[in-house]
Short mmCIF file of C-alpha atoms and ligand atoms in Angstrom, two decimals:
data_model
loop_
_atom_site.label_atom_id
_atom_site.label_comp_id
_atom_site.label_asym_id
_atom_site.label_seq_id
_atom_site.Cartn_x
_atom_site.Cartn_y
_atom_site.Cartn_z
CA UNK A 8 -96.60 -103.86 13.90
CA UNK A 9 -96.81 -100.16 14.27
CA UNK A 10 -98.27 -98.03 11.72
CA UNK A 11 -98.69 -94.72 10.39
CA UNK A 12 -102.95 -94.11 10.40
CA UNK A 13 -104.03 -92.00 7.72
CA UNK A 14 -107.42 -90.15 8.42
CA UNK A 15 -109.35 -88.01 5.58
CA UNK A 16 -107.00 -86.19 3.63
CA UNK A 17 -106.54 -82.70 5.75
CA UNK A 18 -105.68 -81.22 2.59
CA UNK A 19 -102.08 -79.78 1.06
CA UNK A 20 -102.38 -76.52 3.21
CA UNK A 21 -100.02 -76.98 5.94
CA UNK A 22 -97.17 -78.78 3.63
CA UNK A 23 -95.07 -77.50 0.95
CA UNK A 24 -92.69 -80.32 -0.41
CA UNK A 25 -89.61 -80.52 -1.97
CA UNK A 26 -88.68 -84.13 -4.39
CA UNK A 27 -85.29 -84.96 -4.90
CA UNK A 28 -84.60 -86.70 -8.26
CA UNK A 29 -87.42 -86.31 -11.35
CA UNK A 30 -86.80 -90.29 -12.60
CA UNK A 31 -89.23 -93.20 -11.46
CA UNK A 32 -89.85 -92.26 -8.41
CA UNK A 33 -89.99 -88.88 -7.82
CA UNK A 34 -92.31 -88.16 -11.16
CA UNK A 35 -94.84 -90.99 -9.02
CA UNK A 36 -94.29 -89.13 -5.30
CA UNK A 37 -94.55 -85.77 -7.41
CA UNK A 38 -97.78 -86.87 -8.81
CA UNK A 39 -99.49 -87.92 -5.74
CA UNK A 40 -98.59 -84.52 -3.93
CA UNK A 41 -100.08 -82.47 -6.62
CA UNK A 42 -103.32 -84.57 -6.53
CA UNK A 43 -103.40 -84.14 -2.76
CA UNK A 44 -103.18 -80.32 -3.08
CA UNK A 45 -99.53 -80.15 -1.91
CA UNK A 46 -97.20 -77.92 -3.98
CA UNK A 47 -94.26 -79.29 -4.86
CA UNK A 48 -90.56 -78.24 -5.84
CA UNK A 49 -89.25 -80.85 -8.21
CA UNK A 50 -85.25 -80.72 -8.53
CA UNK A 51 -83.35 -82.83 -10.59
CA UNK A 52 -79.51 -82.35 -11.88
CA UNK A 53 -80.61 -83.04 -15.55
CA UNK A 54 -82.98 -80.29 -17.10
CA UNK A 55 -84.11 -82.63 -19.82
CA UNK A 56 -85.83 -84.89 -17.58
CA UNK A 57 -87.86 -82.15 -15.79
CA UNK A 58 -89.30 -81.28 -19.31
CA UNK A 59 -90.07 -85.03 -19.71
CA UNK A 60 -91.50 -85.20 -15.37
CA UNK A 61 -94.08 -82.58 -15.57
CA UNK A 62 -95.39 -83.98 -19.16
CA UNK A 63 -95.41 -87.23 -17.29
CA UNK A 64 -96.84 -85.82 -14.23
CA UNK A 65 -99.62 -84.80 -16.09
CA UNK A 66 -100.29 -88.19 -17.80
CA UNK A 67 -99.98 -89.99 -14.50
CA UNK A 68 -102.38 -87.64 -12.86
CA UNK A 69 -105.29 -88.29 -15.51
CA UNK A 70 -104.53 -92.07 -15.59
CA UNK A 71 -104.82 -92.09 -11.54
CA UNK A 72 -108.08 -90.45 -11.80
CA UNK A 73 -109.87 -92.59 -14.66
CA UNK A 74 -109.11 -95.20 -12.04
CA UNK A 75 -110.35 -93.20 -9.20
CA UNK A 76 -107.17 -93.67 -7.50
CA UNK A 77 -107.25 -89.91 -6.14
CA UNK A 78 -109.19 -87.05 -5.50
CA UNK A 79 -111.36 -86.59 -8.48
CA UNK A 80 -111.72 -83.12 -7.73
CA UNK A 81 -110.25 -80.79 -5.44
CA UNK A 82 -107.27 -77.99 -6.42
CA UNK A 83 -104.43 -79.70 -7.51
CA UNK A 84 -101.02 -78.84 -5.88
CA UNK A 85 -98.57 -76.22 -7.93
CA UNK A 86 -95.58 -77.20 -9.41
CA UNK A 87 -92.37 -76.04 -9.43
CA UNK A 88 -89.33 -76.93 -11.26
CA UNK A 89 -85.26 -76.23 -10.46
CA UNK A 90 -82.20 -77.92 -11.15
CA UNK A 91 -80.70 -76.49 -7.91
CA UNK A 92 -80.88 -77.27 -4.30
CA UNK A 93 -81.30 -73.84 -2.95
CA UNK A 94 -84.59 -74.03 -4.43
CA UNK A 95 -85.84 -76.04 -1.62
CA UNK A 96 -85.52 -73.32 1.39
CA UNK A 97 -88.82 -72.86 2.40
CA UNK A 98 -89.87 -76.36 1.99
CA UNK A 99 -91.66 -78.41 5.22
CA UNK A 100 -90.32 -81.66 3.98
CA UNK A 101 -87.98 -83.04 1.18
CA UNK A 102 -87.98 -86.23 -0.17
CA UNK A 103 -85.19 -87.80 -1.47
CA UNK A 104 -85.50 -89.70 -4.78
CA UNK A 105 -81.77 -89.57 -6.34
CA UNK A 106 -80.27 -92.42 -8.13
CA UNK A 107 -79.22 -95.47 -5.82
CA UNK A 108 -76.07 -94.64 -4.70
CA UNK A 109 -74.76 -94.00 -1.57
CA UNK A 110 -72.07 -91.67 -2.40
CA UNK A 111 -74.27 -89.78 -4.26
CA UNK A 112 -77.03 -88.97 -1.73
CA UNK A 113 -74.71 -88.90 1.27
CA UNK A 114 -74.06 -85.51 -1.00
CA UNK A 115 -77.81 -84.72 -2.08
CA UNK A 116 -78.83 -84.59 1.86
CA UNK A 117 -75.78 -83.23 3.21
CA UNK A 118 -76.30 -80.41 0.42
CA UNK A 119 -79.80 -80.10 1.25
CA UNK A 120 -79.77 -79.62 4.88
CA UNK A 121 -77.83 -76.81 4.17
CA UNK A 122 -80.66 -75.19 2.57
CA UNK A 123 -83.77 -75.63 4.58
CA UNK A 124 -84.84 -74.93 7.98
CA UNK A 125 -83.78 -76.92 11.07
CA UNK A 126 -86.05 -79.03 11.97
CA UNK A 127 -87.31 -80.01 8.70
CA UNK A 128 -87.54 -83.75 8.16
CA UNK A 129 -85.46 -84.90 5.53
CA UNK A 130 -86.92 -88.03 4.01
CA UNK A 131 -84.96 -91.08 1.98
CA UNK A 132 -87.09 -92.93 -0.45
CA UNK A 133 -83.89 -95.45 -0.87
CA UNK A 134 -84.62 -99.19 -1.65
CA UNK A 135 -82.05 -100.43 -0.19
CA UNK A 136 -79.24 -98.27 1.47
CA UNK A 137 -79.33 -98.21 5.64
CA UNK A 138 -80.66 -94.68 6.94
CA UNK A 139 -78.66 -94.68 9.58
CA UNK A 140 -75.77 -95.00 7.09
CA UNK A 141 -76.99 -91.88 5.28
CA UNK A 142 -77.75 -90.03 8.90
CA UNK A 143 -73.86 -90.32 8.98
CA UNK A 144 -73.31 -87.67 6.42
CA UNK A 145 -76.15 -85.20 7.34
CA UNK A 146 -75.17 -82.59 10.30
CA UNK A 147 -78.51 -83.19 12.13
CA UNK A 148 -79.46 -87.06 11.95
CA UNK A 149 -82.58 -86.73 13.60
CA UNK A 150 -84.11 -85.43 10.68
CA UNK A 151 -83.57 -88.34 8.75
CA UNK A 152 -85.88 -91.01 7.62
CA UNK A 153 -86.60 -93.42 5.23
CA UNK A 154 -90.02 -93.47 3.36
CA UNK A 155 -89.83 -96.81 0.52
CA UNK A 156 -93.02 -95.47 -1.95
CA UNK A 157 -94.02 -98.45 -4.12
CA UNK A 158 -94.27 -97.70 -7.64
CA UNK A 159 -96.66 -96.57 -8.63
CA UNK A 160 -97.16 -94.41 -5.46
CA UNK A 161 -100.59 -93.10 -6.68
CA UNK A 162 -101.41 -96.79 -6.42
CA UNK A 163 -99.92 -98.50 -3.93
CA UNK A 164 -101.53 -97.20 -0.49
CA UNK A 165 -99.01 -98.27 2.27
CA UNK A 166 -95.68 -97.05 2.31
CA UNK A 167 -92.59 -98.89 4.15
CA UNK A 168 -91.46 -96.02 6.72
CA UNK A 169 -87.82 -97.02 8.70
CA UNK A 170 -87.20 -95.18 11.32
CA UNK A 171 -82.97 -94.98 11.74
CA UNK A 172 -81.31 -95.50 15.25
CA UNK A 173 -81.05 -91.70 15.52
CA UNK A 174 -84.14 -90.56 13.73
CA UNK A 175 -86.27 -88.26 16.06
CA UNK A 176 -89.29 -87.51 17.31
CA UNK A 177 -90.35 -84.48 15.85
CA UNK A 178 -89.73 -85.91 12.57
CA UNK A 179 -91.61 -88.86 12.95
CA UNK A 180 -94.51 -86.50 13.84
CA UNK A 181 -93.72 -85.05 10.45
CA UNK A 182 -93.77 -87.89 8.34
CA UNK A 183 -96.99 -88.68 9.92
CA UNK A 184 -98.76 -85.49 9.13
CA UNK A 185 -97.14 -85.95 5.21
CA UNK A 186 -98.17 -89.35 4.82
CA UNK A 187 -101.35 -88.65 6.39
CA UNK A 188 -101.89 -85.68 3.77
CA UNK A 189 -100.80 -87.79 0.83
CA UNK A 190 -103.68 -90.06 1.80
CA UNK A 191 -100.56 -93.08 2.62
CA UNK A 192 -100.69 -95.98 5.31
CA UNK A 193 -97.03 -96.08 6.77
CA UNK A 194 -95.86 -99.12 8.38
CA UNK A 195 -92.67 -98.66 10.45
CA UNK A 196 -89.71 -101.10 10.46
CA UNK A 197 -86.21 -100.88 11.97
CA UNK A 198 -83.17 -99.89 9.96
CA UNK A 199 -81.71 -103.08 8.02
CA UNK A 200 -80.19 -103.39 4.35
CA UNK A 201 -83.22 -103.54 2.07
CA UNK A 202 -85.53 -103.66 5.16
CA UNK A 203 -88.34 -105.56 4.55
CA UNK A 204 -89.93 -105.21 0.94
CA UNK A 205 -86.47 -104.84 -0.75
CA UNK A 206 -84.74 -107.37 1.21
CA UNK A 207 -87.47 -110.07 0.09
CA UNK A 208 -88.28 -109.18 -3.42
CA UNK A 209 -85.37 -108.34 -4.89
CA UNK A 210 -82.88 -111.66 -4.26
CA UNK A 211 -86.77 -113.11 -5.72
CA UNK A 212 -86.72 -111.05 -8.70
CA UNK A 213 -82.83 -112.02 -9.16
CA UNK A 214 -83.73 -115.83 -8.47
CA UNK A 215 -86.54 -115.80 -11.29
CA UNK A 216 -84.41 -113.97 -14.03
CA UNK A 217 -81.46 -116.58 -13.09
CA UNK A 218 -84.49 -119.18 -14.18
CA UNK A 219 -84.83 -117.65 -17.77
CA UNK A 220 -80.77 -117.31 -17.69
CA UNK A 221 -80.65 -120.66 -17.22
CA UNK A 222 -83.21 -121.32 -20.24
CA UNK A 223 -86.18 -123.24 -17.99
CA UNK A 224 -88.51 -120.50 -18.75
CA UNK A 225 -89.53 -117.69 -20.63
CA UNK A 226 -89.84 -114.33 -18.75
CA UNK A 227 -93.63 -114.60 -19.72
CA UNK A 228 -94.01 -117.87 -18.24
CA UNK A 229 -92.20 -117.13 -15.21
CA UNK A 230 -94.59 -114.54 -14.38
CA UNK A 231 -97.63 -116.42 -15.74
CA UNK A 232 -96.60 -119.07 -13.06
CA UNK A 233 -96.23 -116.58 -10.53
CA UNK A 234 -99.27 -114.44 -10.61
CA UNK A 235 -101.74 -117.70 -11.81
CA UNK A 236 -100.25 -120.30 -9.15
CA UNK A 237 -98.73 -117.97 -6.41
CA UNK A 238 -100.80 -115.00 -6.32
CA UNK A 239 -98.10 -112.25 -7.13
CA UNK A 240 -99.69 -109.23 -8.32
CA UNK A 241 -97.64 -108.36 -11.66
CA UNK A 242 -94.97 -111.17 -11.87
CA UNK A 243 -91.62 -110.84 -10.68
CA UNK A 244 -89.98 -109.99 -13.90
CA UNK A 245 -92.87 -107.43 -15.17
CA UNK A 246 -92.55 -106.07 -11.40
CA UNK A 247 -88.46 -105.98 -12.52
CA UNK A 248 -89.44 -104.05 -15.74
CA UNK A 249 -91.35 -101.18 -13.68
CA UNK A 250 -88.78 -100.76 -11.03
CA UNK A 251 -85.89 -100.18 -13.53
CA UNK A 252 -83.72 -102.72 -14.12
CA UNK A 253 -80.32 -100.72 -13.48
CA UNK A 254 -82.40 -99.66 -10.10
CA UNK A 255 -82.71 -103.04 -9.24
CA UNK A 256 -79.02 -104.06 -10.09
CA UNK A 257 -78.03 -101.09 -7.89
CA UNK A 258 -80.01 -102.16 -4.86
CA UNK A 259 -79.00 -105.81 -4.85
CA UNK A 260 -75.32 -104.65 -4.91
CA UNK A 261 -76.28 -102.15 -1.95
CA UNK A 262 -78.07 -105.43 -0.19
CA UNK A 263 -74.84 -107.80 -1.39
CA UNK A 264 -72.15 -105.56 0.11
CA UNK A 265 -74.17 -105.14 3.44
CA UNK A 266 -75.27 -108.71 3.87
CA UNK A 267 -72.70 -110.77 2.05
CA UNK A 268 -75.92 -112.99 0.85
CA UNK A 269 -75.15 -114.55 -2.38
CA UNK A 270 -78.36 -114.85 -3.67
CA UNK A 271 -77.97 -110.81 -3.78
CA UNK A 272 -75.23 -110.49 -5.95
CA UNK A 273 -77.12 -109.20 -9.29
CA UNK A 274 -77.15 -112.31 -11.99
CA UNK A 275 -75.10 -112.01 -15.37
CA UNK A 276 -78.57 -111.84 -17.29
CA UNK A 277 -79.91 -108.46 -15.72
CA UNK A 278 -76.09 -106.91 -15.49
CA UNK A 279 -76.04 -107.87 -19.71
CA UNK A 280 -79.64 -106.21 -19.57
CA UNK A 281 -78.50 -103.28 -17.75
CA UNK A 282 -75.15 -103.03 -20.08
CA UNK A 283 -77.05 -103.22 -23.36
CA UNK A 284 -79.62 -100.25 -21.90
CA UNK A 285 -82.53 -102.20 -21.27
CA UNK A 286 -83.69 -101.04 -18.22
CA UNK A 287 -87.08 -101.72 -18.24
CA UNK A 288 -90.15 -99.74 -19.23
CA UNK A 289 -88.64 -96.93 -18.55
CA UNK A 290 -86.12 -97.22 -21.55
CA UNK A 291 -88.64 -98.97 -23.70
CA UNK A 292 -87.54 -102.60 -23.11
CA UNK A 293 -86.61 -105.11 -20.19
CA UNK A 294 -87.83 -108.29 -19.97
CA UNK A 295 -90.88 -107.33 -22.20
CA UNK A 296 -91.11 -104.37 -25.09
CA UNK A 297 -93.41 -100.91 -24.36
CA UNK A 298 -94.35 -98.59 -26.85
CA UNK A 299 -94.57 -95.96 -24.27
CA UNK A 300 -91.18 -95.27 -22.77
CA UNK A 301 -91.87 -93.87 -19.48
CA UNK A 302 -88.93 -91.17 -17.74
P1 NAD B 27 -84.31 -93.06 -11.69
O1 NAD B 27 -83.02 -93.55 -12.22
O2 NAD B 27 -85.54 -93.24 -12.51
O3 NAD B 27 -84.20 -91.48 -11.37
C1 NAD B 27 -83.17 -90.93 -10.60
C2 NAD B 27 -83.14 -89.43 -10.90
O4 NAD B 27 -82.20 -88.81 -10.02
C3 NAD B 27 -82.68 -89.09 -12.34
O5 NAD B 27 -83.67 -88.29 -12.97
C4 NAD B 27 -81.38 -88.33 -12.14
O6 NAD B 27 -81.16 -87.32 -13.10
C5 NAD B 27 -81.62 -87.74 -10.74
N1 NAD B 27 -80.40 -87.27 -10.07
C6 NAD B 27 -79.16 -87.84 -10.08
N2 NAD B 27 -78.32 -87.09 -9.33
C7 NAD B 27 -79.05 -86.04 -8.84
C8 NAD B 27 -78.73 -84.94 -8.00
N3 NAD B 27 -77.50 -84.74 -7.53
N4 NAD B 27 -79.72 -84.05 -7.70
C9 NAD B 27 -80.98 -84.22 -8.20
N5 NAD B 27 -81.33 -85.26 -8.99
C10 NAD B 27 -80.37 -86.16 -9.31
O7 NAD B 27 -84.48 -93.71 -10.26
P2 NAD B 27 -85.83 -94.11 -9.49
O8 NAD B 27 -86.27 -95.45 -9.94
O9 NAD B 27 -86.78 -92.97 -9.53
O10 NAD B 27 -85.26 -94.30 -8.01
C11 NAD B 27 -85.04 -93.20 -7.16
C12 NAD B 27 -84.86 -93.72 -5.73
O11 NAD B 27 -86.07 -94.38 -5.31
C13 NAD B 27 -83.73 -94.75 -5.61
O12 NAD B 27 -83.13 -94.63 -4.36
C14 NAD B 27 -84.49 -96.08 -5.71
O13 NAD B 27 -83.78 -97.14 -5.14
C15 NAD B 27 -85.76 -95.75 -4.97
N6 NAD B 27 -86.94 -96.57 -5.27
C16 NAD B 27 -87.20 -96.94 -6.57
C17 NAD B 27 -88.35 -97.67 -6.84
C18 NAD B 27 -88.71 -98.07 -8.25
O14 NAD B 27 -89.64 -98.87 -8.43
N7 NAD B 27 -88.02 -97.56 -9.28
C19 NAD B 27 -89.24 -98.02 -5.79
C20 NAD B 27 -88.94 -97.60 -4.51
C21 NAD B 27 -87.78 -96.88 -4.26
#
């Protein structure tokens, strides 16, 4: 196994970062910059949902320190807000937190590498999609790199790094020095569909919301099973619920296509979910009902 060692935090000094995509995501990567003292550009296409990111942002950042999850002190990063790429330029590293679609950020990182310096390492936080697929549409692939962030990220320590066939050195060394400012564990895996997390828990998560399709369980009991008897953390389905559902329907069509394994093709029960809008806790209501709908 090779890994990414984080040390103490050297602070947010040296790094200036740029997120891709205000949704899930890139609200959770935002929020663990800003705690770590790194100033971040937020971009997203949709104004609206920067207005909802930074009052999320700050939510996130006082519920991550009631549970001492970050620095409980310490200045807190600044944060800037565009809905245009050429607000990235001076950035030392952008992650990349668009909707899961290939097309789609094949154009978000061919756009962006336009805009910043050579040399700076442009990072993929895609579930699902190859990196050496995306390195395809970027001028210089050996800036590109995958970084999977769990969500939250402010929680989850270790972050899933994949290094693509033509990822390089230099920004290896960057991702390093990032990860080890955000206070992250990387663990490095070769390019694959899905990897490793997404290409083991998502045909899983499919597989246990085919077992309340099929009417042997509730989506309560599923999960009740799972975290009492197996030791899963959230359940499956709640785990579903916090990823997005239309997320998750979008990576197991990116791992389907790639891998041709049925048990990836997304099950009639979460496409009717995704359909009908209920994408989770995000929209308010998935396999289980929120009062707080989360961006
Ligand atoms: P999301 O749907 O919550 O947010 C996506 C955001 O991208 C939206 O705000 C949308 O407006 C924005 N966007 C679309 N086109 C854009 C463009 N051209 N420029 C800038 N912004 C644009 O999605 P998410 O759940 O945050 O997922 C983002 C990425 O992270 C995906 O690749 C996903 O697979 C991956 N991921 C998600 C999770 C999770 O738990 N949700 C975990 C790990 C990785």
């Amino acid at each position: 196994m090779t890994t990414v060692e984080n040390s103490a935090h050297d602070g947010g000094a040296a790094h200036r970062l740029a997120v891709l995509g205000a949704g899930v995501m890139g609200v959770g990567i935002t929020t663990l910059a800003l705690a770590r003292g790194i100033p971040v550009i937020l971009v997203d296409v949709d104004g609206a949902k920067l207005d909802e990111a930074r009052a999320r942002i700050s939510q996130e950042l006082r519920m991550a320190r009631l549970m001492g999850v970050l620095p409980p002190d310490g200045a807190v990063g600044e944060l800037v807000t565009a809905t245009a790429l050429d607000a990235v330029a001076g950035a030392t590293a952008v992650i990349e937190a668009v909707t899961e679609a290939r097309d789609l950020k094949a154009e978000v990182l061919a756009g962006v590498s336009a805009v910043v310096r050579p040399g700076t390492p442009l990072v993929s936080n895609t579930s699902s999609i190859p990196i050496d697929e995306l390195a395809g549409f970027v001028p210089r692939p050996a800036e590109l790199i995958g970084t999977h962030f769990m969500n939250p990220p402010y929680l989850i320590r270790t972050v899933e790094v994949i290094r693509g066939a033509r990822t390089g050195e230099a920004t290896m060394a960057g991702v390093r020095s990032l990860l080890d400012a955000l206070g992250r564990k990387g663990v490095v895996v070769r390019d694959a569909p899905g990897f490793v997390t997404s290409r083991l828990l998502h045909p899983m998560i499919n597989d246990a919301a085919k077992v309340v399709q099929a009417g042997t369980a509730t989506a309560e009991a599923v999960d009740a099973l799972m975290q009492d008897c197996l030791g899963h953390a959230t359940g499956p389905l709640r785990t579903a619920d916090l990823i997005g559902l239309d997320n998750l329907v979008d990576s197991l069509w990116v791992l389907h296509e790639r891998t041709g394994d049925e048990g990836a093709r997304p099950c009639d029960l979460l496409l009717e979910m995704v359909r009908a809008g209920d994408h989770g806790r995000k929209s308010g209501r998935g396999f289980y009902e929120y009062e707080e709908v989360r961006p």
